[in-house]
PDB file of C-alpha atoms in Angstrom:
ATOM      1  CA  MET A 514     -11.627  -5.407 -20.753  1.00 72.00           C
ATOM      2  CA  LYS A 515      -7.710  -5.608 -20.210  1.00 85.00           C
ATOM      3  CA  SER A 516      -7.923  -7.394 -16.472  1.00 89.00           C
ATOM      4  CA  PHE A 517     -10.450  -7.953 -13.645  1.00 93.00           C
ATOM      5  CA  GLY A 518     -10.021  -8.163  -9.875  1.00 95.00           C
ATOM      6  CA  PHE A 519     -11.542  -7.765  -6.523  1.00 95.00           C
ATOM      7  CA  LEU A 520     -10.847  -5.476  -3.683  1.00 95.00           C
ATOM      8  CA  SER A 521     -11.896  -6.595  -0.041  1.00 95.00           C
ATOM      9  CA  PHE A 522     -12.388  -4.981   3.217  1.00 93.00           C
ATOM     10  CA  GLY A 523     -11.720  -7.896   4.990  1.00 93.00           C
ATOM     11  CA  HIS A 524     -14.876  -6.936   7.749  1.00 93.00           C
ATOM     12  CA  TYR A 525     -15.067  -9.555  10.666  1.00 95.00           C
ATOM     13  CA  GLY A 526     -17.592  -9.628  13.297  1.00 95.00           C
ATOM     14  CA  ARG A 527     -17.394 -11.642  16.632  1.00 93.00           C
ATOM     15  CA  GLY A 528     -17.734 -14.809  14.831  1.00 91.00           C
ATOM     16  CA  THR A 529     -21.144 -15.880  16.012  1.00 93.00           C
ATOM     17  CA  GLY A 530     -22.618 -17.323  13.353  1.00 86.00           C
ATOM     18  CA  PRO A 531     -21.976 -18.109   9.613  1.00 83.00           C
ATOM     19  CA  TYR A 532     -22.587 -14.754   8.398  1.00 87.00           C
ATOM     20  CA  ASP A 533     -20.539 -13.487  11.533  1.00 92.00           C
ATOM     21  CA  PRO A 534     -16.817 -14.569  11.218  1.00 93.00           C
ATOM     22  CA  ASP A 535     -14.122 -13.731  13.576  1.00 95.00           C
ATOM     23  CA  ALA A 536     -10.725 -12.306  12.083  1.00 96.00           C
ATOM     24  CA  ALA A 537      -9.222 -15.693  11.942  1.00 95.00           C
ATOM     25  CA  ARG A 538     -12.086 -17.121   9.577  1.00 95.00           C
ATOM     26  CA  ALA A 539     -12.191 -14.060   7.442  1.00 95.00           C
ATOM     27  CA  LEU A 540      -8.642 -14.104   7.155  1.00 97.00           C
ATOM     28  CA  ARG A 541      -8.553 -17.694   5.894  1.00 97.00           C
ATOM     29  CA  GLU A 542     -11.380 -17.455   3.772  1.00 96.00           C
ATOM     30  CA  ALA A 543      -9.701 -14.424   2.475  1.00 97.00           C
ATOM     31  CA  ILE A 544      -6.903 -16.764   1.350  1.00 98.00           C
ATOM     32  CA  GLU A 545      -9.455 -19.427  -0.127  1.00 98.00           C
ATOM     33  CA  ILE A 546     -10.978 -16.912  -2.137  1.00 98.00           C
ATOM     34  CA  ALA A 547      -8.084 -15.587  -3.680  1.00 98.00           C
ATOM     35  CA  GLN A 548      -6.623 -19.329  -4.441  1.00 98.00           C
ATOM     36  CA  GLY A 549      -9.998 -19.926  -6.156  1.00 98.00           C
ATOM     37  CA  ALA A 550     -10.069 -16.514  -8.237  1.00 98.00           C
ATOM     38  CA  ASP A 551      -6.369 -17.846  -9.275  1.00 98.00           C
ATOM     39  CA  GLU A 552      -7.597 -20.757 -10.556  1.00 98.00           C
ATOM     40  CA  LEU A 553     -10.289 -19.070 -12.481  1.00 96.00           C
ATOM     41  CA  GLY A 554      -8.265 -16.941 -14.074  1.00 96.00           C
ATOM     42  CA  VAL A 555      -8.738 -13.837 -12.373  1.00 97.00           C
ATOM     43  CA  ASN A 556      -6.068 -10.803 -12.331  1.00 97.00           C
ATOM     44  CA  GLY A 557      -5.726  -9.478  -9.015  1.00 98.00           C
ATOM     45  CA  ALA A 558      -6.721  -9.837  -5.418  1.00 98.00           C
ATOM     46  CA  TYR A 559      -6.375  -6.415  -3.334  1.00 97.00           C
ATOM     47  CA  PHE A 560      -7.110  -5.692   0.393  1.00 97.00           C
ATOM     48  CA  ARG A 561      -7.875  -2.171   1.980  1.00 94.00           C
ATOM     49  CA  VAL A 562      -6.225  -1.140   5.180  1.00 95.00           C
ATOM     50  CA  HIS A 563      -7.746   0.273   7.765  1.00 95.00           C
ATOM     51  CA  HIS A 564      -6.478   0.782  11.382  1.00 96.00           C
ATOM     52  CA  PHE A 565      -8.616   0.597  14.831  1.00 96.00           C
ATOM     53  CA  ALA A 566     -11.188  -1.058  12.788  1.00 95.00           C
ATOM     54  CA  ARG A 567     -13.266  -4.862  12.576  1.00 95.00           C
ATOM     55  CA  GLN A 568     -11.396  -5.025   9.243  1.00 94.00           C
ATOM     56  CA  ALA A 569      -8.126  -5.680   7.208  1.00 90.00           C
ATOM     57  CA  ALA A 570      -5.592  -3.909   8.666  1.00 93.00           C
ATOM     58  CA  SER A 571      -2.259  -5.503   8.123  1.00 94.00           C
ATOM     59  CA  PRO A 572      -1.803  -6.460   4.613  1.00 96.00           C
ATOM     60  CA  MET A 573       1.568  -8.337   4.591  1.00 97.00           C
ATOM     61  CA  PRO A 574       1.029 -11.379   6.107  1.00 97.00           C
ATOM     62  CA  LEU A 575      -2.417 -12.240   4.131  1.00 98.00           C
ATOM     63  CA  LEU A 576      -0.982 -11.084   0.821  1.00 98.00           C
ATOM     64  CA  SER A 577       2.175 -13.383   1.332  1.00 98.00           C
ATOM     65  CA  ALA A 578       0.007 -16.215   2.274  1.00 98.00           C
ATOM     66  CA  ILE A 579      -1.722 -15.791  -0.918  1.00 98.00           C
ATOM     67  CA  ALA A 580       1.304 -15.066  -2.962  1.00 98.00           C
ATOM     68  CA  ALA A 581       2.899 -18.243  -1.737  1.00 98.00           C
ATOM     69  CA  THR A 582       0.080 -20.268  -2.716  1.00 98.00           C
ATOM     70  CA  THR A 583      -1.390 -19.035  -5.890  1.00 98.00           C
ATOM     71  CA  LYS A 584       0.482 -19.180  -9.449  1.00 97.00           C
ATOM     72  CA  ARG A 585      -0.552 -16.192 -11.647  1.00 97.00           C
ATOM     73  CA  ILE A 586      -3.068 -13.695  -9.716  1.00 98.00           C
ATOM     74  CA  GLU A 587      -1.458 -10.277  -8.787  1.00 98.00           C
ATOM     75  CA  VAL A 588      -1.507  -9.403  -4.670  1.00 98.00           C
ATOM     76  CA  GLY A 589      -1.732  -6.127  -3.498  1.00 98.00           C
ATOM     77  CA  THR A 590      -3.426  -3.000  -1.630  1.00 97.00           C
ATOM     78  CA  GLY A 591      -5.570  -0.198  -2.132  1.00 92.00           C
ATOM     79  CA  VAL A 592      -4.500   1.657   0.022  1.00 94.00           C
ATOM     80  CA  ILE A 593      -1.790   1.237   2.793  1.00 97.00           C
ATOM     81  CA  ASP A 594      -1.754   4.352   5.269  1.00 96.00           C
ATOM     82  CA  MET A 595       1.512   5.713   4.674  1.00 97.00           C
ATOM     83  CA  ARG A 596       0.965   7.800   8.002  1.00 97.00           C
ATOM     84  CA  TYR A 597       1.142   4.659  10.202  1.00 97.00           C
ATOM     85  CA  GLU A 598       4.395   2.935   8.642  1.00 97.00           C
ATOM     86  CA  ASN A 599       7.852   2.727   9.134  1.00 98.00           C
ATOM     87  CA  PRO A 600       9.000   3.565   5.619  1.00 98.00           C
ATOM     88  CA  LEU A 601      12.335   1.320   6.167  1.00 98.00           C
ATOM     89  CA  TYR A 602      10.432  -1.611   7.758  1.00 98.00           C
ATOM     90  CA  LEU A 603       7.831  -1.153   5.099  1.00 98.00           C
ATOM     91  CA  ALA A 604      10.431  -1.405   2.130  1.00 98.00           C
ATOM     92  CA  GLU A 605      12.005  -4.852   3.928  1.00 98.00           C
ATOM     93  CA  GLU A 606       8.297  -6.038   3.868  1.00 98.00           C
ATOM     94  CA  ALA A 607       7.528  -5.011   0.134  1.00 98.00           C
ATOM     95  CA  GLY A 608      10.634  -6.704  -1.070  1.00 98.00           C
ATOM     96  CA  ALA A 609      10.228  -9.933   0.756  1.00 98.00           C
ATOM     97  CA  LEU A 610       6.582 -10.014  -0.552  1.00 98.00           C
ATOM     98  CA  ASP A 611       7.783  -9.053  -4.496  1.00 98.00           C
ATOM     99  CA  LEU A 612      10.283 -11.776  -4.095  1.00 98.00           C
ATOM    100  CA  ILE A 613       7.454 -14.329  -2.859  1.00 98.00           C
ATOM    101  CA  ALA A 614       5.067 -13.476  -5.614  1.00 98.00           C
ATOM    102  CA  ASP A 615       7.764 -13.432  -8.534  1.00 98.00           C
ATOM    103  CA  ASN A 616       6.961  -9.721  -9.137  1.00 98.00           C
ATOM    104  CA  ARG A 617       3.227 -10.380  -9.013  1.00 98.00           C
ATOM    105  CA  ILE A 618       2.686  -7.534  -6.443  1.00 98.00           C
ATOM    106  CA  ALA A 619       0.819  -4.031  -6.908  1.00 97.00           C
ATOM    107  CA  LEU A 620       1.099  -2.143  -3.522  1.00 98.00           C
ATOM    108  CA  GLY A 621      -1.377   0.788  -3.288  1.00 97.00           C
ATOM    109  CA  ILE A 622       0.037   3.754  -0.733  1.00 97.00           C
ATOM    110  CA  SER A 623      -1.412   7.087  -0.255  1.00 95.00           C
ATOM    111  CA  ARG A 624      -2.003   9.256   3.008  1.00 91.00           C
ATOM    112  CA  GLY A 625      -4.873   6.996   3.756  1.00 85.00           C
ATOM    113  CA  SER A 626      -8.627   7.169   3.586  1.00 80.00           C
ATOM    114  CA  PRO A 627     -11.240   8.522   6.495  1.00 80.00           C
ATOM    115  CA  GLU A 628     -10.351   6.338   9.858  1.00 87.00           C
ATOM    116  CA  PRO A 629     -12.006   5.987  12.702  1.00 92.00           C
ATOM    117  CA  ALA A 630      -9.256   6.886  15.119  1.00 94.00           C
ATOM    118  CA  LEU A 631      -8.603  10.628  15.656  1.00 94.00           C
ATOM    119  CA  ARG A 632      -5.300  11.145  14.172  1.00 94.00           C
ATOM    120  CA  GLY A 633      -4.593   7.236  14.986  1.00 96.00           C
ATOM    121  CA  TYR A 634      -1.132   7.606  13.358  1.00 97.00           C
ATOM    122  CA  GLN A 635      -0.061   9.334  16.514  1.00 96.00           C
ATOM    123  CA  ALA A 636      -0.987   6.567  18.656  1.00 97.00           C
ATOM    124  CA  PHE A 637       1.574   4.525  16.677  1.00 96.00           C
ATOM    125  CA  GLY A 638       3.754   6.786  17.682  1.00 97.00           C
ATOM    126  CA  TYR A 639       4.333   9.227  14.699  1.00 97.00           C
ATOM    127  CA  THR A 640       3.935  12.672  15.637  1.00 95.00           C
ATOM    128  CA  GLY A 641       5.286  16.249  14.228  1.00 93.00           C
ATOM    129  CA  SER A 642       3.142  16.684  11.444  1.00 93.00           C
ATOM    130  CA  SER A 643       2.140  20.230  10.460  1.00 92.00           C
ATOM    131  CA  ASP A 644      -1.008  18.936   8.530  1.00 91.00           C
ATOM    132  CA  PRO A 645      -4.069  18.356  10.835  1.00 89.00           C
ATOM    133  CA  ARG A 646      -4.298  15.134   8.135  1.00 89.00           C
ATOM    134  CA  GLY A 647      -1.017  14.267   8.149  1.00 93.00           C
ATOM    135  CA  ALA A 648      -0.207  14.401   4.623  1.00 92.00           C
ATOM    136  CA  ASP A 649       3.278  15.743   5.273  1.00 94.00           C
ATOM    137  CA  LEU A 650       4.403  12.916   7.237  1.00 96.00           C
ATOM    138  CA  ALA A 651       2.480  10.471   4.437  1.00 96.00           C
ATOM    139  CA  ARG A 652       4.702  12.424   1.597  1.00 95.00           C
ATOM    140  CA  ASP A 653       8.090  12.350   3.532  1.00 96.00           C
ATOM    141  CA  LYS A 654       7.933   8.760   4.624  1.00 97.00           C
ATOM    142  CA  PHE A 655       6.912   7.554   0.875  1.00 97.00           C
ATOM    143  CA  ASP A 656      10.133   9.428  -0.108  1.00 97.00           C
ATOM    144  CA  LEU A 657      12.430   7.460   1.853  1.00 98.00           C
ATOM    145  CA  PHE A 658      10.270   4.190   1.125  1.00 98.00           C
ATOM    146  CA  LEU A 659      11.146   4.784  -2.911  1.00 98.00           C
ATOM    147  CA  ARG A 660      14.784   5.555  -2.196  1.00 98.00           C
ATOM    148  CA  ALA A 661      14.816   2.435   0.121  1.00 98.00           C
ATOM    149  CA  ILE A 662      13.143  -0.016  -2.593  1.00 98.00           C
ATOM    150  CA  GLY A 663      14.941   1.390  -5.559  1.00 97.00           C
ATOM    151  CA  GLY A 664      18.428   0.097  -3.497  1.00 98.00           C
ATOM    152  CA  GLU A 665      19.972   3.362  -2.040  1.00 98.00           C
ATOM    153  CA  ARG A 666      22.110   2.727   0.681  1.00 98.00           C
ATOM    154  CA  VAL A 667      20.192   4.372   3.269  1.00 98.00           C
ATOM    155  CA  ALA A 668      21.841   3.654   6.629  1.00 98.00           C
ATOM    156  CA  GLU A 669      25.662   4.254   7.699  1.00 97.00           C
ATOM    157  CA  ALA A 670      27.570   0.839   8.245  1.00 98.00           C
ATOM    158  CA  ASP A 671      29.126  -0.258  11.259  1.00 97.00           C
ATOM    159  CA  PRO A 672      33.160   0.791  10.106  1.00 97.00           C
ATOM    160  CA  GLU A 673      34.324  -2.284  12.579  1.00 96.00           C
ATOM    161  CA  GLN A 674      32.235  -4.541  10.160  1.00 96.00           C
ATOM    162  CA  PHE A 675      32.732  -3.045   6.719  1.00 96.00           C
ATOM    163  CA  GLY A 676      35.659  -0.543   7.108  1.00 96.00           C
ATOM    164  CA  PRO A 677      34.727   3.503   6.519  1.00 96.00           C
ATOM    165  CA  GLY A 678      32.219   5.108   4.769  1.00 96.00           C
ATOM    166  CA  GLN A 679      30.027   2.151   4.012  1.00 97.00           C
ATOM    167  CA  ARG A 680      26.462   2.422   3.552  1.00 98.00           C
ATOM    168  CA  LEU A 681      23.715  -0.398   3.621  1.00 98.00           C
ATOM    169  CA  ARG A 682      20.523  -0.921   1.554  1.00 98.00           C
ATOM    170  CA  ILE A 683      17.570  -2.551   2.764  1.00 98.00           C
ATOM    171  CA  GLU A 684      17.501  -6.179   2.449  1.00 98.00           C
ATOM    172  CA  PRO A 685      15.865  -8.331   0.708  1.00 98.00           C
ATOM    173  CA  HIS A 686      16.167  -6.417  -2.527  1.00 98.00           C
ATOM    174  CA  SER A 687      13.783  -6.607  -5.465  1.00 98.00           C
ATOM    175  CA  PRO A 688      14.829  -4.925  -8.735  1.00 97.00           C
ATOM    176  CA  GLY A 689      12.268  -3.153 -10.253  1.00 97.00           C
ATOM    177  CA  LEU A 690       9.896  -3.130  -7.153  1.00 98.00           C
ATOM    178  CA  THR A 691       9.448   0.648  -8.018  1.00 97.00           C
ATOM    179  CA  ASP A 692       7.470   0.009 -11.105  1.00 97.00           C
ATOM    180  CA  ARG A 693       4.853  -1.912  -8.880  1.00 98.00           C
ATOM    181  CA  ILE A 694       3.932   0.829  -6.452  1.00 98.00           C
ATOM    182  CA  TRP A 695       0.958   2.723  -6.488  1.00 97.00           C
ATOM    183  CA  TRP A 696      -0.324   5.709  -4.999  1.00 96.00           C
ATOM    184  CA  GLY A 697      -3.448   6.505  -4.317  1.00 93.00           C
ATOM    185  CA  SER A 698      -4.527  10.068  -5.559  1.00 91.00           C
ATOM    186  CA  GLY A 699      -7.597  12.563  -4.314  1.00 86.00           C
ATOM    187  CA  THR A 700      -6.747  15.641  -6.176  1.00 88.00           C
ATOM    188  CA  ALA A 701      -5.081  16.489  -9.390  1.00 89.00           C
ATOM    189  CA  ALA A 702      -2.533  18.508  -7.529  1.00 90.00           C
ATOM    190  CA  THR A 703      -1.711  14.711  -5.943  1.00 92.00           C
ATOM    191  CA  ALA A 704      -2.005  13.117  -9.310  1.00 94.00           C
ATOM    192  CA  GLU A 705       0.134  15.680 -10.636  1.00 95.00           C
ATOM    193  CA  TRP A 706       3.010  15.010  -8.014  1.00 95.00           C
ATOM    194  CA  VAL A 707       2.554  11.272  -8.313  1.00 94.00           C
ATOM    195  CA  GLY A 708       3.446  11.578 -12.155  1.00 96.00           C
ATOM    196  CA  ARG A 709       6.558  13.440 -11.384  1.00 95.00           C
ATOM    197  CA  LEU A 710       7.655  10.810  -9.242  1.00 94.00           C
ATOM    198  CA  GLY A 711       7.398   8.415 -11.632  1.00 93.00           C
ATOM    199  CA  VAL A 712       5.363   5.877  -9.730  1.00 95.00           C
ATOM    200  CA  ASN A 713       1.664   4.537 -10.808  1.00 97.00           C
ATOM    201  CA  LEU A 714      -1.406   6.733 -10.046  1.00 96.00           C
ATOM    202  CA  MET A 715      -4.300   4.845  -8.096  1.00 93.00           C
ATOM    203  CA  SER A 716      -7.391   6.696  -8.520  1.00 87.00           C
ATOM    204  CA  SER A 717     -10.829   5.576  -7.087  1.00 78.00           C
ATOM    205  CA  THR A 718     -14.005   6.523  -5.772  1.00 76.00           C
ATOM    206  CA  LEU A 719     -12.308   8.820  -3.300  1.00 75.00           C
ATOM    207  CA  LEU A 720     -11.998  12.248  -4.598  1.00 77.00           C
ATOM    208  CA  THR A 721     -11.560  15.026  -2.029  1.00 76.00           C
ATOM    209  CA  GLU A 722     -12.076  17.832  -4.329  1.00 77.00           C
ATOM    210  CA  ALA A 723     -15.220  19.501  -5.741  1.00 74.00           C
ATOM    211  CA  ASN A 724     -15.057  21.674  -8.552  1.00 79.00           C
ATOM    212  CA  GLY A 725     -18.312  21.455  -9.813  1.00 81.00           C
ATOM    213  CA  GLY A 726     -17.586  18.987 -12.171  1.00 85.00           C
ATOM    214  CA  SER A 727     -18.751  15.414 -12.290  1.00 89.00           C
ATOM    215  CA  PHE A 728     -17.223  12.630 -10.740  1.00 87.00           C
ATOM    216  CA  ALA A 729     -15.865  11.263 -13.974  1.00 91.00           C
ATOM    217  CA  GLU A 730     -15.056  14.675 -15.256  1.00 91.00           C
ATOM    218  CA  ILE A 731     -12.997  15.124 -12.182  1.00 89.00           C
ATOM    219  CA  GLN A 732     -11.315  11.905 -11.986  1.00 91.00           C
ATOM    220  CA  ALA A 733     -10.486  12.501 -15.743  1.00 93.00           C
ATOM    221  CA  ALA A 734      -8.622  15.409 -14.694  1.00 91.00           C
ATOM    222  CA  GLN A 735      -6.905  13.701 -12.213  1.00 92.00           C
ATOM    223  CA  ILE A 736      -5.562  11.304 -15.099  1.00 94.00           C
ATOM    224  CA  ARG A 737      -4.632  14.010 -17.296  1.00 95.00           C
ATOM    225  CA  ALA A 738      -2.485  15.742 -14.805  1.00 95.00           C
ATOM    226  CA  TYR A 739      -0.771  12.450 -14.096  1.00 96.00           C
ATOM    227  CA  ARG A 740       0.197  12.136 -17.464  1.00 96.00           C
ATOM    228  CA  GLN A 741       1.225  15.288 -18.523  1.00 96.00           C
ATOM    229  CA  ALA A 742       3.472  15.082 -15.567  1.00 95.00           C
TER     230      ALA A 742
END
C-alpha cells in the first residue's frame, strides 16, 4: 500500500449528547482527529462537501486549520461541488490553502454528488445552465479556475494604477497548484475529458453509467480512458 487516509462526511446533529455533536464540536473534533492522524503517520485527511445538509459544506476554513497545525498529512476534499462556486474566489482560497499547507493539498472538484436541494446552486445565484444537472456550469467554471490557479492574468487592471493594457492574476499564487487538483469522474467520457485537461482523476463509488459490467470493470474502463487521453 502506497498511502492511507480517511474521508469524512462531517456529519453533525443538534448537540443533545456525546453521540449527537453539534456543528462546532464536529468541526473541532475533525481538526483533532487529523492532528492525531498526522502524528501516527496517516497520509491524508479528506472531507466531503454537501450543501443544505447537516454535514461538511465549506471545507476551506477546516482544511486551513488542519494544515496550519500539522506537518505531514495531506488535506483535501472529495469533492467540492463546482456548481456552487465562484471560480476566481475558489482560486484565491485554494492558493492560500496550498501555501499554508506547504503544498500538502489534494483538492477534489467535480459537478457534485446527489444533493438534498433541488438545483441548490441556483439559490447561490448560479443560473443559466442548459443541463438539468448543471454539468455545463461546473465545467465552464472549472476551466476558469484552472486558468486562474495556473497564473493566467484573468482581469483587466485599472489603467490609472497600472497603465494601459495591463492585466492581473489571482493572488496569492501558489506555483504548481494545478498538479494538486483532482476531478471526480462518474463516467468514462468524463475521465477522458479530465485526461485531456491534464489534471488528476478521482474515481470513487459514485459511477453514473451502467453498461452491464461490474463496478470494478466500469471503474477500470474509466482509468484506461483517462490514461489513454
